[in-house]
Amino acid sequence: MSDKKYIRREDPAPGVARIVLARPEARNAQDPVLLYQLDDALTAAAADDEIKVILLAGDGPDFSAGHDLRAGSTMPCSAVATMEGAFAAPAAEGHFAFECEAYLGLCRRWRNLPKPTIAEAHGRSIAAALMLLWPMDIIIAGERATFSDPVVAFNLNGHEYFTHAWEVGARKAKEMLFTGDPISAHDALRLGMVNHVVPDEELSAFALRMAVKIASQPAFGLRLAKASVNQSLDAQGQTIAIDAAFGLHNLGHANNMARYDSIIDPAGPDIIRANARRGV
């Protein structure tokens, strides 16, 4: 693992750990090192018997700009979420193995962490940023927060942890993906994607108060309640739907490799920037 430190842990109250994305100079863009440092921090908090609730936050003006497209897909460590190992295989095989482990595998691992998790969303959360937020149990948003998944511009179906229809509903999910437009914090609240919207300057304090309140409950009861809700989603078919969309996502990568020798359509970043400049 790299000597760079992209994750910071704080212990702001008894029973509460706060894990912070600490790469603000890159808008907390996620390279593989950041993802596995995040996993290390979450794993340590999960194993700490003194911790009952985990907060997830980000430094700087934005929660996260999503995947760092310059970072590539080299694993910084052995697999922890799956038993994948063919990371160096040629063509689509190696990249598929990487995404099974580092994206979908880690998201599922974090979603099923046996303690309550609360995310603090501020500024922009773009594409893969949602893959950090959506596995969390509760999301608190600052009032100026926005959420977007403009990945269709890359000639793909969306980011890899495809729970869009559960997060915002099927029709809004289609609009979100087809247009790439961001969803405001208040729209996210109305749609059920976030639990609360608070003034930005009160975000961390509000999330901590909720974490402290939750930490007053018995740990095993919290674990059972979380597992019951997650199993309800699984019974609705969420796991199967994610797998199906993930296969289509990697079909998109394979198509782009055949057409452009790149996992994304190279015109995509320009489309996203042009839409952002036009405010559409």
Short mmCIF file of C-alpha atoms in Angstrom, two decimals:
data_model
loop_
_atom_site.label_atom_id
_atom_site.label_comp_id
_atom_site.label_asym_id
_atom_site.label_seq_id
_atom_site.Cartn_x
_atom_site.Cartn_y
_atom_site.Cartn_z
CA MET A 1 0.00 0.00 0.00
CA SER A 2 1.20 3.52 -0.78
CA ASP A 3 2.74 5.80 1.85
CA LYS A 4 0.23 8.48 0.84
CA LYS A 5 -2.47 9.01 3.45
CA TYR A 6 -5.84 9.69 1.91
CA ILE A 7 -7.97 8.70 4.91
CA ARG A 8 -8.13 10.12 8.42
CA ARG A 9 -9.91 8.67 11.45
CA GLU A 10 -11.34 10.82 14.21
CA ASP A 11 -13.10 9.74 17.42
CA PRO A 12 -15.44 12.68 18.08
CA ALA A 13 -17.57 11.05 20.80
CA PRO A 14 -17.69 7.85 22.84
CA GLY A 15 -18.85 5.01 20.63
CA VAL A 16 -18.45 6.99 17.39
CA ALA A 17 -15.69 6.84 14.77
CA ARG A 18 -15.50 9.43 11.99
CA ILE A 19 -13.72 8.33 8.80
CA VAL A 20 -12.71 11.24 6.55
CA LEU A 21 -11.72 11.27 2.87
CA ALA A 22 -8.61 13.44 3.08
CA ARG A 23 -7.61 14.17 -0.51
CA PRO A 24 -9.15 17.63 -0.92
CA GLU A 25 -6.59 18.79 -3.49
CA ALA A 26 -8.17 16.24 -5.87
CA ARG A 27 -11.75 16.79 -4.63
CA ASN A 28 -11.42 13.41 -2.90
CA ALA A 29 -11.22 11.62 -6.25
CA GLN A 30 -10.91 7.90 -5.64
CA ASP A 31 -7.87 6.00 -6.79
CA PRO A 32 -7.39 2.36 -5.71
CA VAL A 33 -5.13 3.42 -2.83
CA LEU A 34 -7.82 5.68 -1.36
CA LEU A 35 -10.45 2.95 -1.67
CA TYR A 36 -8.37 0.38 0.15
CA GLN A 37 -7.27 2.83 2.81
CA LEU A 38 -10.96 3.58 3.33
CA ASP A 39 -11.66 -0.14 3.60
CA ASP A 40 -8.86 -0.49 6.16
CA ALA A 41 -10.34 2.32 8.26
CA LEU A 42 -13.87 0.93 8.08
CA THR A 43 -12.61 -2.56 8.91
CA ALA A 44 -10.74 -1.25 11.95
CA ALA A 45 -13.80 0.64 13.18
CA ALA A 46 -16.00 -2.41 12.63
CA ALA A 47 -13.59 -4.53 14.68
CA ASP A 48 -13.33 -1.96 17.50
CA ASP A 49 -15.68 -3.06 20.28
CA GLU A 50 -15.75 0.50 21.61
CA ILE A 51 -17.28 1.81 18.37
CA LYS A 52 -21.01 1.46 17.73
CA VAL A 53 -21.58 3.96 14.89
CA ILE A 54 -19.36 5.05 11.98
CA LEU A 55 -19.51 8.44 10.27
CA LEU A 56 -18.15 8.97 6.74
CA ALA A 57 -17.20 12.49 5.61
CA GLY A 58 -14.88 14.32 3.22
CA ASP A 59 -12.41 17.19 3.46
CA GLY A 60 -12.50 20.18 1.13
CA PRO A 61 -15.30 21.75 -0.92
CA ASP A 62 -16.80 18.49 -2.27
CA PHE A 63 -17.54 15.09 -0.82
CA SER A 64 -15.99 13.38 -3.86
CA ALA A 65 -15.47 13.90 -7.59
CA GLY A 66 -15.79 10.14 -8.18
CA HIS A 67 -13.18 7.86 -9.76
CA ASP A 68 -9.76 9.32 -10.47
CA LEU A 69 -9.67 8.44 -14.16
CA ARG A 70 -5.91 9.04 -14.30
CA ALA A 71 -5.13 6.46 -11.63
CA GLY A 72 -5.72 3.28 -13.62
CA SER A 73 -6.83 -0.03 -12.18
CA THR A 74 -3.75 -1.51 -10.54
CA MET A 75 -4.59 -3.26 -7.27
CA PRO A 76 -2.61 -1.78 -4.34
CA CYS A 77 -3.04 -4.94 -2.24
CA SER A 78 -4.50 -8.41 -2.35
CA ALA A 79 -8.25 -8.83 -2.75
CA VAL A 80 -10.25 -8.40 0.46
CA ALA A 81 -13.88 -8.29 -0.71
CA THR A 82 -13.80 -11.20 -3.17
CA MET A 83 -11.53 -14.06 -4.21
CA GLU A 84 -10.65 -12.38 -7.50
CA GLY A 85 -7.09 -12.77 -8.68
CA ALA A 86 -6.86 -12.38 -12.46
CA PHE A 87 -6.12 -8.66 -12.28
CA ALA A 88 -3.27 -8.83 -14.79
CA ALA A 89 -5.25 -10.80 -17.37
CA PRO A 90 -5.43 -9.17 -20.82
CA ALA A 91 -8.38 -7.41 -22.45
CA ALA A 92 -11.69 -7.26 -20.57
CA GLU A 93 -10.86 -10.10 -18.20
CA GLY A 94 -8.40 -8.23 -16.00
CA HIS A 95 -10.46 -5.06 -15.76
CA PHE A 96 -13.59 -7.04 -14.97
CA ALA A 97 -11.76 -8.76 -12.10
CA PHE A 98 -10.60 -5.37 -10.79
CA GLU A 99 -14.10 -3.88 -10.85
CA CYS A 100 -15.63 -6.98 -9.26
CA GLU A 101 -13.24 -6.54 -6.34
CA ALA A 102 -12.45 -2.83 -5.96
CA TYR A 103 -15.82 -1.38 -6.90
CA LEU A 104 -18.74 -3.76 -6.55
CA GLY A 105 -17.02 -5.98 -3.99
CA LEU A 106 -16.03 -3.14 -1.67
CA CYS A 107 -19.43 -1.46 -1.95
CA ARG A 108 -21.19 -4.65 -0.88
CA ARG A 109 -18.70 -5.16 1.92
CA TRP A 110 -19.39 -1.66 3.25
CA ARG A 111 -23.15 -1.95 2.79
CA ASN A 112 -23.14 -5.05 5.01
CA LEU A 113 -20.77 -3.71 7.67
CA PRO A 114 -22.41 -4.89 10.92
CA LYS A 115 -22.66 -1.44 12.52
CA PRO A 116 -24.76 1.62 11.61
CA THR A 117 -23.08 4.02 9.20
CA ILE A 118 -23.89 7.68 8.53
CA ALA A 119 -22.57 9.67 5.57
CA GLU A 120 -22.12 13.45 5.56
CA ALA A 121 -22.63 14.71 2.00
CA HIS A 122 -21.49 18.23 1.17
CA GLY A 123 -20.68 20.01 -2.07
CA ARG A 124 -20.70 17.77 -5.10
CA SER A 125 -20.99 13.99 -5.12
CA ILE A 126 -20.30 12.85 -8.66
CA ALA A 127 -20.70 9.34 -10.12
CA ALA A 128 -18.50 7.00 -8.04
CA ALA A 129 -18.98 9.31 -5.05
CA LEU A 130 -22.45 7.78 -4.87
CA MET A 131 -20.76 4.38 -4.51
CA LEU A 132 -19.43 5.60 -1.17
CA LEU A 133 -22.67 7.26 -0.06
CA TRP A 134 -25.27 4.70 -1.11
CA PRO A 135 -23.84 1.73 0.84
CA MET A 136 -24.15 3.82 4.02
CA ASP A 137 -27.27 3.40 6.15
CA ILE A 138 -28.13 7.08 6.63
CA ILE A 139 -27.16 10.11 4.53
CA ILE A 140 -27.23 13.65 5.90
CA ALA A 141 -26.82 16.33 3.24
CA GLY A 142 -25.73 19.93 3.45
CA GLU A 143 -28.27 22.23 1.83
CA ARG A 144 -25.93 23.08 -1.06
CA ALA A 145 -25.05 19.44 -1.78
CA THR A 146 -25.71 17.98 -5.23
CA PHE A 147 -25.66 14.41 -6.53
CA SER A 148 -25.04 13.32 -10.11
CA ASP A 149 -24.12 10.33 -12.23
CA PRO A 150 -23.14 11.63 -15.70
CA VAL A 151 -21.46 8.36 -16.73
CA VAL A 152 -23.75 7.77 -19.74
CA ALA A 153 -21.51 10.36 -21.43
CA PHE A 154 -18.73 7.75 -21.15
CA ASN A 155 -20.91 5.34 -23.19
CA LEU A 156 -21.76 3.38 -20.02
CA ASN A 157 -25.01 2.77 -18.13
CA GLY A 158 -23.98 4.45 -14.87
CA HIS A 159 -21.58 3.86 -12.01
CA GLU A 160 -20.87 0.33 -10.86
CA TYR A 161 -23.00 0.05 -7.69
CA PHE A 162 -26.30 0.38 -9.54
CA THR A 163 -28.95 1.01 -6.88
CA HIS A 164 -30.34 4.10 -8.63
CA ALA A 165 -33.94 2.88 -8.83
CA TRP A 166 -33.99 2.21 -5.08
CA GLU A 167 -32.35 5.52 -4.24
CA VAL A 168 -34.46 7.94 -6.33
CA GLY A 169 -37.17 5.83 -7.99
CA ALA A 170 -37.20 4.38 -11.48
CA ARG A 171 -38.34 7.43 -13.48
CA LYS A 172 -36.03 9.89 -11.72
CA ALA A 173 -33.19 7.39 -12.10
CA LYS A 174 -33.75 7.40 -15.86
CA GLU A 175 -33.77 11.20 -15.99
CA MET A 176 -30.67 11.35 -13.79
CA LEU A 177 -28.80 8.98 -16.07
CA PHE A 178 -30.12 10.15 -19.46
CA THR A 179 -29.36 13.84 -18.79
CA GLY A 180 -26.44 13.65 -16.34
CA ASP A 181 -28.08 16.51 -14.44
CA PRO A 182 -27.40 16.81 -10.70
CA ILE A 183 -30.09 16.28 -8.08
CA SER A 184 -30.26 18.94 -5.39
CA ALA A 185 -30.16 18.11 -1.69
CA HIS A 186 -33.83 19.03 -1.25
CA ASP A 187 -34.89 16.91 -4.23
CA ALA A 188 -32.81 14.04 -2.85
CA LEU A 189 -34.68 14.41 0.45
CA ARG A 190 -38.06 14.42 -1.31
CA LEU A 191 -37.09 11.32 -3.29
CA GLY A 192 -35.87 9.47 -0.20
CA MET A 193 -32.18 9.36 -1.12
CA VAL A 194 -31.12 11.36 1.92
CA ASN A 195 -32.56 11.40 5.43
CA HIS A 196 -32.09 15.07 6.33
CA VAL A 197 -30.94 18.34 4.76
CA VAL A 198 -29.29 20.82 7.10
CA PRO A 199 -27.32 24.08 6.71
CA ASP A 200 -23.83 23.23 5.49
CA GLU A 201 -22.17 24.71 8.54
CA GLU A 202 -24.26 22.43 10.78
CA LEU A 203 -23.71 19.22 8.80
CA SER A 204 -21.03 17.58 10.93
CA ALA A 205 -22.62 18.59 14.23
CA PHE A 206 -26.03 17.28 13.15
CA ALA A 207 -24.57 13.97 11.94
CA LEU A 208 -22.62 13.58 15.17
CA ARG A 209 -25.71 14.20 17.31
CA MET A 210 -27.54 11.48 15.41
CA ALA A 211 -24.55 9.13 15.75
CA VAL A 212 -24.42 9.71 19.51
CA LYS A 213 -28.16 9.04 19.80
CA ILE A 214 -27.85 5.82 17.83
CA ALA A 215 -24.82 4.78 19.89
CA SER A 216 -27.01 4.81 23.00
CA GLN A 217 -28.85 1.75 21.63
CA PRO A 218 -27.63 -1.82 22.24
CA ALA A 219 -25.10 -2.90 19.62
CA PHE A 220 -26.68 -6.26 18.82
CA GLY A 221 -30.13 -4.76 18.37
CA LEU A 222 -28.65 -2.24 15.92
CA ARG A 223 -26.97 -5.02 14.01
CA LEU A 224 -30.18 -7.04 13.78
CA ALA A 225 -32.21 -4.02 12.66
CA LYS A 226 -29.70 -3.16 9.94
CA ALA A 227 -29.54 -6.75 8.68
CA SER A 228 -33.34 -6.94 8.57
CA VAL A 229 -33.66 -3.86 6.36
CA ASN A 230 -30.83 -5.00 4.09
CA GLN A 231 -32.42 -8.42 3.75
CA SER A 232 -35.71 -6.73 2.81
CA LEU A 233 -33.90 -4.99 -0.06
CA ASP A 234 -32.34 -8.29 -1.09
CA ALA A 235 -35.80 -9.90 -1.07
CA GLN A 236 -36.95 -7.19 -3.49
CA GLY A 237 -34.22 -8.31 -5.88
CA GLN A 238 -31.69 -5.55 -5.29
CA THR A 239 -28.66 -7.86 -5.33
CA ILE A 240 -29.70 -9.51 -8.60
CA ALA A 241 -30.44 -6.13 -10.18
CA ILE A 242 -27.01 -4.81 -9.21
CA ASP A 243 -25.33 -7.87 -10.73
CA ALA A 244 -27.27 -7.46 -13.98
CA ALA A 245 -26.41 -3.76 -14.29
CA PHE A 246 -22.78 -4.47 -13.41
CA GLY A 247 -22.58 -6.92 -16.31
CA LEU A 248 -23.96 -4.27 -18.67
CA HIS A 249 -21.49 -1.75 -17.27
CA ASN A 250 -18.61 -4.02 -18.17
CA LEU A 251 -20.12 -4.70 -21.58
CA GLY A 252 -19.90 -0.93 -22.04
CA HIS A 253 -16.23 -0.98 -21.08
CA ALA A 254 -15.54 -3.81 -23.53
CA ASN A 255 -17.35 -1.95 -26.31
CA ASN A 256 -15.35 1.22 -25.61
CA MET A 257 -12.09 -0.75 -25.63
CA ALA A 258 -12.98 -2.22 -29.03
CA ARG A 259 -14.00 1.13 -30.48
CA TYR A 260 -11.67 3.62 -28.77
CA ASP A 261 -8.94 1.55 -27.05
CA SER A 262 -10.16 3.11 -23.80
CA ILE A 263 -12.58 1.92 -21.11
CA ILE A 264 -14.57 5.15 -21.61
CA ASP A 265 -15.67 7.05 -24.69
CA PRO A 266 -12.96 9.74 -24.91
CA ALA A 267 -15.59 12.34 -25.86
CA GLY A 268 -17.33 11.83 -22.50
CA PRO A 269 -15.37 14.28 -20.35
CA ASP A 270 -15.94 17.07 -22.88
CA ILE A 271 -19.69 16.34 -22.93
CA ILE A 272 -19.84 16.49 -19.14
CA ARG A 273 -17.85 19.73 -18.96
CA ALA A 274 -19.95 21.35 -21.71
CA ASN A 275 -23.19 20.46 -19.93
CA ALA A 276 -21.81 21.80 -16.65
CA ARG A 277 -20.85 25.10 -18.30
CA ARG A 278 -24.31 25.44 -19.82
CA GLY A 279 -25.93 24.60 -16.52
CA VAL A 280 -28.00 21.84 -18.08
#
